[in-house]
Amino acid sequence: MEITLNNKIIESLKWRYAVKKFSDKKLTEEKLEVLIESLRLTPSAYGLQGWKFLIIENKEIREQLVEPAFNQRQVLEASHLIVMCTVDNYGHEHVESFMSEVADARNVSIDSLEGYSNMIKGTINNHSDESKETWLSKQLYIALGNLLTTCAIEEVDSCPMEGFIKEKYDDILNLKEKGLKSQLIVPIGYRAEDDPYASLKKVRKNQEDVIEWI
């Protein structure tokens, strides 16, 4: 059964798709700032925000990033490319830095946050390096969802991608030196008029197939 809802957000989500061919139209600074702010405001585990989002404008750099993305041209042709990264070797010093930010923002003492800080450090201690990266990268998908929804509402096109060679991206963007690891990439911009995927009907399962009320 198909549900009909007259709602701006739902209509925007129906409008969006993973764009395969972008036009050369550029995002305005104002539009880009809305998308960036949606990333910044994304929730994360304990509020730690163990990530960084790289906004790649430079065409020469983006040309280098096409091949390790299996020659997907959206990487170069879109208005901007967002590379979503996790912080590498996330540790106690990152937690302590976050606690300082909390204390400043909420006008409380660092000492009053000691219990909370120790709890978070205990969680981090329970992770291996590999599982910690997995834990942080899963949180990036929350940011990705925020970004894609905001793009749709703002009528900006996007194409989320996992299909790229992370090690090559890390090398090209000097991410090791920055203490980062690439996890996802998202070209954003505007669809080309001749993108054949724009006219394809969206295929989604019915509500009763994916939603269960208990």
XYZ file of N, CA and C in Angstrom:
642
model
N 0.842 -1.191 0.000
C 0.000 0.000 0.000
C 0.881 1.246 0.000
N 0.618 2.175 -0.907
C 1.398 3.405 -0.979
C 0.733 4.481 -0.139
N 1.512 5.115 0.724
C 1.002 6.146 1.608
C 1.199 7.511 0.953
N 0.153 8.330 0.938
C 0.244 9.679 0.398
C 0.280 10.675 1.542
N 1.367 11.431 1.644
C 1.524 12.422 2.703
C 1.871 13.766 2.082
N 1.117 14.784 2.437
C 1.394 16.136 1.956
C 2.281 16.825 2.981
N 3.578 16.614 2.849
C 4.524 17.110 3.836
C 5.805 17.518 3.121
N 6.337 18.684 3.480
C 7.513 19.225 2.797
C 8.702 18.276 2.883
N 8.955 17.725 4.077
C 10.111 16.842 4.246
C 9.941 15.573 3.421
N 8.741 14.979 3.473
C 8.494 13.749 2.714
C 8.637 14.010 1.217
N 8.098 15.117 0.747
C 8.218 15.442 -0.677
C 9.678 15.645 -1.072
N 10.452 16.241 -0.183
C 11.878 16.445 -0.454
C 12.616 15.116 -0.532
N 12.277 14.183 0.360
C 12.920 12.867 0.354
C 12.539 12.070 -0.890
N 11.329 12.277 -1.378
C 10.922 11.623 -2.623
C 11.677 12.214 -3.817
N 11.994 13.497 -3.719
C 12.673 14.202 -4.813
C 14.120 13.764 -4.954
N 14.802 13.475 -3.853
C 16.232 13.198 -3.888
C 16.520 11.818 -4.486
N 17.691 11.668 -5.029
C 18.210 10.380 -5.493
C 19.726 10.505 -5.543
N 20.403 9.394 -5.727
C 21.866 9.408 -5.815
C 22.259 9.828 -7.231
N 22.670 11.074 -7.363
C 22.939 11.656 -8.681
C 24.171 11.014 -9.313
N 24.025 10.648 -10.562
C 25.138 10.030 -11.285
C 25.864 11.017 -12.194
N 25.183 12.116 -12.542
C 25.807 13.124 -13.398
C 25.392 14.508 -12.910
N 26.388 15.304 -12.547
C 26.132 16.646 -12.039
C 26.309 17.690 -13.142
N 25.582 18.799 -13.011
C 25.813 19.957 -13.875
C 26.992 20.754 -13.322
N 27.367 21.814 -14.022
C 28.480 22.642 -13.552
C 28.005 23.803 -12.670
N 26.739 23.793 -12.299
C 26.202 24.846 -11.432
C 26.815 24.751 -10.039
N 27.194 25.895 -9.485
C 27.861 25.929 -8.186
C 26.878 26.285 -7.073
N 27.133 25.735 -5.908
C 26.376 26.113 -4.720
C 26.767 27.520 -4.285
N 25.784 28.283 -3.822
C 26.097 29.587 -3.246
C 26.737 29.383 -1.872
N 27.434 30.402 -1.399
C 28.042 30.321 -0.072
C 26.982 30.117 0.999
N 25.832 30.786 0.830
C 24.755 30.670 1.812
C 24.210 29.244 1.859
N 24.005 28.656 0.694
C 23.484 27.287 0.632
C 24.487 26.306 1.226
N 25.750 26.486 0.887
C 26.790 25.602 1.403
C 26.889 25.711 2.920
N 26.726 26.906 3.447
C 26.814 27.104 4.894
C 25.702 26.353 5.621
N 24.509 26.296 5.041
C 23.411 25.530 5.649
C 23.783 24.052 5.739
N 24.359 23.518 4.683
C 24.746 22.102 4.662
C 25.856 21.829 5.670
N 26.826 22.725 5.733
C 27.930 22.559 6.681
C 27.418 22.603 8.114
N 26.478 23.515 8.373
C 25.941 23.631 9.732
C 25.155 22.379 10.126
N 24.494 21.741 9.149
C 23.778 20.495 9.451
C 24.749 19.394 9.864
N 25.953 19.413 9.306
C 26.984 18.464 9.725
C 27.463 18.781 11.136
N 27.711 20.053 11.392
C 28.230 20.459 12.704
C 27.258 20.126 13.831
N 25.963 20.214 13.556
C 24.945 20.009 14.585
C 24.551 18.547 14.766
N 25.183 17.660 14.032
C 24.852 16.236 14.120
C 25.161 15.671 15.505
N 24.245 14.869 16.067
C 24.534 14.213 17.346
C 25.561 13.100 17.188
N 26.283 12.827 18.278
C 27.284 11.756 18.279
C 27.319 11.120 19.659
N 27.939 9.963 19.763
C 28.024 9.258 21.044
C 28.715 10.138 22.080
N 28.045 10.354 23.195
C 28.539 11.211 24.286
C 28.764 12.656 23.849
N 28.386 12.981 22.629
C 28.635 14.322 22.108
C 30.073 14.568 21.704
N 30.858 13.499 21.528
C 32.306 13.643 21.339
C 32.709 14.225 19.982
N 31.899 13.956 18.955
C 32.188 14.491 17.617
C 33.588 14.096 17.135
N 33.848 12.796 17.139
C 35.165 12.298 16.748
C 35.327 12.225 15.245
N 35.096 13.350 14.595
C 35.111 13.385 13.139
C 35.615 14.725 12.634
N 35.821 14.766 11.317
C 36.107 16.020 10.628
C 35.585 15.886 9.204
N 35.055 16.985 8.678
C 34.478 16.984 7.343
C 35.310 17.902 6.450
N 35.888 17.335 5.412
C 36.714 18.109 4.485
C 35.864 18.536 3.294
N 35.822 19.836 3.026
C 35.079 20.365 1.883
C 36.095 20.630 0.775
N 36.075 19.794 -0.249
C 37.093 19.859 -1.302
C 36.550 20.661 -2.484
N 37.155 21.820 -2.719
C 36.809 22.656 -3.871
C 37.855 22.538 -4.975
N 39.103 22.403 -4.591
C 40.230 22.435 -5.513
C 40.098 21.359 -6.597
N 40.012 21.806 -7.848
C 39.791 20.881 -8.960
C 40.996 19.971 -9.206
N 42.190 20.488 -9.002
C 43.380 19.669 -9.225
C 43.414 18.504 -8.241
N 43.073 18.776 -7.003
C 43.028 17.701 -6.008
C 41.917 16.722 -6.347
N 40.773 17.243 -6.750
C 39.644 16.359 -7.058
C 39.916 15.478 -8.275
N 40.680 15.985 -9.225
C 41.076 15.152 -10.363
C 41.877 13.942 -9.898
N 42.707 14.138 -8.883
C 43.480 13.025 -8.327
C 42.592 12.026 -7.589
N 41.445 12.499 -7.105
C 40.564 11.654 -6.298
C 39.583 10.831 -7.133
N 39.528 11.084 -8.433
C 38.591 10.349 -9.291
C 38.997 8.888 -9.425
N 40.248 8.641 -9.781
C 40.699 7.252 -10.022
C 40.510 6.359 -8.800
N 40.913 6.772 -7.576
C 40.694 5.900 -6.423
C 39.233 5.812 -5.992
N 38.345 6.559 -6.675
C 36.903 6.380 -6.479
C 36.323 5.570 -7.637
N 37.179 4.731 -8.228
C 36.786 3.849 -9.330
C 36.210 4.653 -10.500
N 36.842 5.824 -10.725
C 36.526 6.684 -11.868
C 35.082 7.186 -11.881
N 34.508 7.335 -10.713
C 33.175 7.924 -10.621
C 33.309 9.444 -10.791
N 32.755 9.949 -11.881
C 32.995 11.332 -12.286
C 32.322 12.358 -11.371
N 31.366 11.921 -10.572
C 30.715 12.866 -9.654
C 31.732 13.544 -8.741
N 32.797 12.819 -8.419
C 33.836 13.346 -7.531
C 34.410 14.652 -8.078
N 34.533 14.744 -9.388
C 35.100 15.929 -10.035
C 34.029 16.910 -10.488
N 32.901 16.399 -10.965
C 31.927 17.246 -11.647
C 30.986 17.986 -10.711
N 30.788 17.494 -9.498
C 29.877 18.150 -8.562
C 30.429 19.507 -8.132
N 29.565 20.334 -7.585
C 30.004 21.646 -7.099
C 31.089 21.509 -6.043
N 30.873 20.622 -5.085
C 31.831 20.387 -4.003
C 31.874 18.894 -3.682
N 32.970 18.477 -3.096
C 33.115 17.102 -2.609
C 33.355 17.154 -1.107
N 32.543 16.411 -0.361
C 32.739 16.312 1.082
C 33.368 14.963 1.398
N 34.493 14.989 2.084
C 35.149 13.771 2.558
C 34.922 13.701 4.064
N 34.255 12.641 4.495
C 33.879 12.487 5.899
C 34.904 11.582 6.579
N 35.546 12.096 7.610
C 36.680 11.416 8.243
C 36.429 11.171 9.726
N 37.027 10.094 10.227
C 37.078 9.877 11.665
C 38.435 10.328 12.184
N 38.452 10.707 13.462
C 39.712 11.041 14.122
C 40.448 9.747 14.425
N 41.699 9.655 14.011
C 42.495 8.450 14.239
C 43.072 8.469 15.658
N 43.227 7.281 16.219
C 43.813 7.150 17.565
C 43.096 8.030 18.587
N 41.771 7.976 18.543
C 40.976 8.783 19.479
C 41.250 8.305 20.898
N 41.641 9.222 21.772
C 42.065 8.814 23.110
C 41.657 9.783 24.194
N 42.283 9.622 25.359
C 41.912 10.398 26.540
C 42.095 11.898 26.322
N 43.123 12.272 25.559
C 43.362 13.704 25.354
C 42.221 14.361 24.599
N 41.570 13.587 23.702
C 40.417 14.115 22.975
C 39.232 14.295 23.917
N 39.057 13.336 24.821
C 37.974 13.438 25.804
C 38.191 14.656 26.695
N 39.417 14.849 27.143
C 39.717 15.977 28.030
C 39.497 17.316 27.317
N 39.829 17.364 26.039
C 39.585 18.577 25.264
C 38.089 18.859 25.163
N 37.308 17.793 24.947
C 35.858 17.949 24.871
C 35.288 18.409 26.208
N 35.804 17.873 27.307
C 35.324 18.272 28.626
C 35.584 19.757 28.879
N 36.696 20.260 28.392
C 36.983 21.691 28.515
C 35.951 22.517 27.756
N 35.562 22.026 26.574
C 34.545 22.719 25.790
C 33.202 22.703 26.510
N 32.852 21.553 27.114
C 31.599 21.446 27.863
C 31.601 22.416 29.040
N 32.704 22.435 29.775
C 32.807 23.312 30.943
C 32.648 24.778 30.544
N 33.280 25.166 29.452
C 33.184 26.554 28.991
C 31.771 26.889 28.522
N 31.177 25.984 27.735
C 29.858 26.253 27.154
C 28.765 26.303 28.216
N 28.885 25.458 29.242
C 27.830 25.344 30.258
C 28.180 26.036 31.568
N 29.334 26.691 31.568
C 29.763 27.460 32.738
C 29.785 26.604 34.006
N 30.425 25.444 33.891
C 30.592 24.550 35.042
C 32.082 24.257 35.195
N 32.444 23.705 36.330
C 33.854 23.401 36.571
C 34.241 22.080 35.922
N 35.505 21.964 35.562
C 36.032 20.706 35.036
C 35.858 19.595 36.065
N 36.069 19.912 37.328
C 35.968 18.902 38.389
C 34.581 18.279 38.441
N 33.549 19.056 38.148
C 32.181 18.529 38.202
C 31.910 17.532 37.085
N 32.769 17.502 36.080
C 32.597 16.604 34.931
C 33.483 15.369 35.024
N 34.185 15.217 36.133
C 35.159 14.131 36.252
C 34.515 12.755 36.096
N 33.358 12.547 36.726
C 32.692 11.247 36.622
C 32.290 10.927 35.197
N 31.734 11.915 34.513
C 31.336 11.748 33.116
C 32.556 11.470 32.247
N 33.617 12.222 32.493
C 34.854 12.043 31.732
C 35.423 10.649 31.922
N 35.454 10.181 33.150
C 36.003 8.849 33.431
C 35.161 7.748 32.799
N 33.840 7.944 32.765
C 32.971 6.955 32.131
C 33.290 6.839 30.641
N 33.451 7.982 29.988
C 33.764 7.970 28.556
C 35.128 7.341 28.306
N 36.099 7.692 29.137
C 37.438 7.109 28.988
C 37.388 5.596 29.169
N 36.536 5.128 30.084
C 36.378 3.688 30.277
C 35.820 3.014 29.041
N 34.850 3.680 28.402
C 34.294 3.146 27.155
C 35.373 3.034 26.088
N 36.178 4.069 25.958
C 37.248 4.066 24.959
C 38.280 2.984 25.265
N 38.588 2.805 26.543
C 39.564 1.777 26.937
C 39.105 0.377 26.558
N 37.787 0.174 26.506
C 37.240 -1.149 26.187
C 37.309 -1.471 24.699
N 37.677 -0.485 23.889
C 37.769 -0.689 22.444
C 39.206 -0.991 22.036
N 39.351 -1.928 21.097
C 40.626 -2.054 20.388
C 40.708 -0.904 19.388
N 41.867 -0.701 18.787
C 41.999 0.354 17.780
C 41.017 0.132 16.635
N 40.860 -1.132 16.232
C 39.970 -1.444 15.115
C 38.513 -1.196 15.477
N 38.096 -1.673 16.658
C 36.695 -1.499 17.039
C 36.378 -0.036 17.332
N 37.364 0.720 17.790
C 37.151 2.151 18.031
C 36.912 2.883 16.714
N 37.678 2.524 15.687
C 37.457 3.135 14.376
C 36.071 2.785 13.849
N 35.663 1.525 14.041
C 34.329 1.111 13.614
C 33.258 1.897 14.357
N 33.441 2.053 15.670
C 32.504 2.803 16.510
C 32.366 4.243 16.022
N 33.482 4.885 15.728
C 33.447 6.266 15.257
C 32.875 6.368 13.844
N 33.214 5.410 12.987
C 32.738 5.479 11.604
C 31.232 5.255 11.520
N 30.690 4.419 12.422
C 29.234 4.236 12.453
C 28.527 5.554 12.742
N 29.132 6.364 13.589
C 28.523 7.649 13.933
C 28.519 8.608 12.752
N 29.451 8.425 11.827
C 29.475 9.267 10.630
C 28.206 9.102 9.801
N 27.590 7.923 9.893
C 26.370 7.708 9.123
C 25.218 8.555 9.652
N 25.270 8.939 10.928
C 24.279 9.881 11.452
C 24.474 11.227 10.763
N 25.729 11.652 10.661
C 26.040 12.908 9.967
C 25.649 12.827 8.494
N 25.888 11.671 7.885
C 25.516 11.484 6.486
C 24.008 11.636 6.309
N 23.230 11.011 7.194
C 21.777 11.131 7.116
C 21.321 12.571 7.259
N 21.919 13.286 8.216
C 21.602 14.711 8.388
C 21.888 15.490 7.114
N 23.053 15.228 6.533
C 23.462 15.948 5.326
C 22.520 15.665 4.162
N 22.207 14.393 3.923
C 21.366 14.038 2.781
C 19.969 14.623 2.919
N 19.428 14.606 4.141
C 18.097 15.174 4.362
C 18.113 16.685 4.172
N 19.139 17.344 4.711
C 19.246 18.794 4.547
C 19.414 19.153 3.077
N 20.237 18.398 2.373
C 20.384 18.618 0.929
C 19.029 18.539 0.229
N 18.264 17.516 0.550
C 16.968 17.325 -0.107
C 16.032 18.498 0.172
N 15.967 18.928 1.422
C 15.095 20.046 1.788
C 15.525 21.324 1.073
N 16.829 21.499 0.909
C 17.378 22.692 0.251
C 17.447 22.543 -1.270
N 16.955 21.415 -1.786
C 16.984 21.116 -3.222
C 18.404 21.162 -3.778
N 19.288 20.565 -3.012
C 20.674 20.342 -3.436
C 20.841 18.848 -3.658
N 21.489 18.477 -4.737
C 21.664 17.060 -5.043
C 22.933 16.508 -4.408
N 22.929 15.188 -4.235
C 24.046 14.528 -3.553
C 24.185 13.098 -4.053
N 25.314 12.492 -3.703
C 25.534 11.083 -4.032
C 26.471 10.476 -2.994
N 25.929 9.828 -1.953
C 26.789 9.228 -0.930
C 27.557 8.043 -1.495
N 28.826 7.933 -1.132
C 29.678 6.875 -1.673
C 30.530 6.225 -0.589
N 30.512 4.903 -0.591
C 31.487 4.118 0.164
C 32.554 3.550 -0.765
N 32.261 3.556 -2.061
C 33.119 2.904 -3.044
C 34.313 3.747 -3.448
N 35.330 3.748 -2.611
C 36.587 4.414 -2.948
C 37.697 3.766 -2.132
N 38.919 3.935 -2.577
C 40.066 3.334 -1.891
C 40.541 4.311 -0.820
N 40.220 3.990 0.413
C 40.455 4.931 1.511
C 41.927 5.274 1.675
N 42.777 4.273 1.540
C 44.207 4.513 1.734
C 44.744 5.548 0.742
N 44.250 5.499 -0.497
C 44.707 6.462 -1.502
C 44.180 7.862 -1.202
N 42.940 7.927 -0.748
C 42.402 9.233 -0.343
C 43.205 9.802 0.819
N 43.522 8.939 1.773
C 44.302 9.390 2.931
C 45.660 9.934 2.500
N 46.267 9.270 1.508
C 47.578 9.717 1.017
C 47.468 11.049 0.274
N 46.514 11.134 -0.641
C 46.368 12.338 -1.462
C 46.057 13.561 -0.599
N 45.235 13.356 0.428
C 44.800 14.472 1.278
C 45.663 14.642 2.527
N 46.750 13.851 2.601
C 47.668 13.935 3.753
C 46.940 13.768 5.088
N 46.039 12.803 5.129
C 45.209 12.657 6.322
C 45.956 12.054 7.502
N 46.950 11.208 7.230
C 47.706 10.625 8.339
C 48.364 11.718 9.164
N 48.931 12.708 8.465
C 49.578 13.824 9.162
C 48.577 14.649 9.959
N 47.316 14.615 9.530
C 46.268 15.372 10.217
C 45.573 14.549 11.304
N 45.982 13.278 11.450
C 45.350 12.419 12.442
C 43.940 12.016 12.077
N 43.691 11.815 10.768
C 42.352 11.496 10.282
C 42.379 10.273 9.379
N 41.197 9.647 9.214
C 41.013 8.567 8.249
C 39.719 8.810 7.477
N 39.788 8.727 6.155
C 38.588 8.907 5.336
C 37.683 7.688 5.466
N 36.376 7.939 5.492
C 35.403 6.854 5.633
C 34.299 6.918 4.579
N 33.838 8.108 4.235
C 32.753 8.288 3.274
C 33.050 9.521 2.423
N 32.517 9.533 1.211
C 32.611 10.732 0.383
C 31.223 11.071 -0.156
N 30.969 12.379 -0.297
C 29.655 12.830 -0.761
C 29.818 14.011 -1.719
N 29.730 13.775 -3.025
C 29.650 14.896 -3.956
C 28.299 15.599 -3.787
N 28.302 16.933 -3.806
C 27.063 17.698 -3.692
C 27.033 18.769 -4.768
N 25.835 19.092 -5.241
C 25.685 20.099 -6.282
C 24.297 20.025 -6.883
N 24.239 20.035 -8.222
C 22.955 20.021 -8.911
C 22.998 19.021 -10.060
N 21.923 18.268 -10.187
C 21.837 17.229 -11.217
C 21.911 17.818 -12.620
N 22.536 17.072 -13.510
C 22.549 17.454 -14.921
C 21.199 17.122 -15.542
N 20.777 17.926 -16.498
C 19.483 17.700 -17.136
C 19.424 16.353 -17.843
N 20.573 15.866 -18.290
C 20.587 14.604 -19.033
C 21.015 13.411 -18.176
N 20.960 13.554 -16.846
C 21.235 12.393 -15.993
C 20.065 11.422 -16.118
N 20.274 10.242 -16.709
C 19.157 9.316 -16.936
C 18.536 8.794 -15.648
N 19.257 8.859 -14.545
C 18.732 8.344 -13.286
C 17.700 9.284 -12.659
N 17.665 10.531 -13.115
C 16.755 11.509 -12.516
C 15.291 11.147 -12.731
N 14.991 10.469 -13.827
C 13.597 10.161 -14.167
C 13.153 8.779 -13.700
N 14.050 8.025 -13.082
C 13.684 6.678 -12.646
C 12.796 6.732 -11.410
N 11.798 5.886 -11.374
C 10.893 5.826 -10.227
C 11.639 5.290 -9.007
N 11.436 5.938 -7.883
C 12.074 5.493 -6.641
C 11.451 4.171 -6.201
N 12.285 3.213 -5.830
C 11.806 1.893 -5.400
C 12.076 1.738 -3.913
N 11.010 1.671 -3.127
C 11.114 1.463 -1.692
C 10.070 0.428 -1.278
N 10.396 -0.375 -0.302
C 9.441 -1.344 0.213
C 8.275 -0.623 0.872
N 7.139 -1.311 0.969
C 5.975 -0.748 1.638
C 6.224 -0.628 3.132
N 5.496 0.281 3.780
C 5.660 0.468 5.217
C 5.492 -0.830 5.990
N 4.475 -1.605 5.610
C 4.208 -2.831 6.373
C 5.340 -3.856 6.251
N 6.197 -3.691 5.248
C 7.320 -4.612 5.075
C 8.539 -4.217 5.910
N 8.627 -2.947 6.292
C 9.819 -2.487 7.010
C 9.514 -1.910 8.392
N 8.239 -1.694 8.687
C 7.832 -1.160 9.988
C 6.983 -2.196 10.706
N 7.314 -2.470 11.941
C 6.498 -3.381 12.760
C 6.132 -2.685 14.062
N 4.849 -2.615 14.326
C 4.344 -2.023 15.566
C 4.225 -3.105 16.628
N 4.720 -2.845 17.798
C 4.693 -3.839 18.885
C 3.989 -3.235 20.095
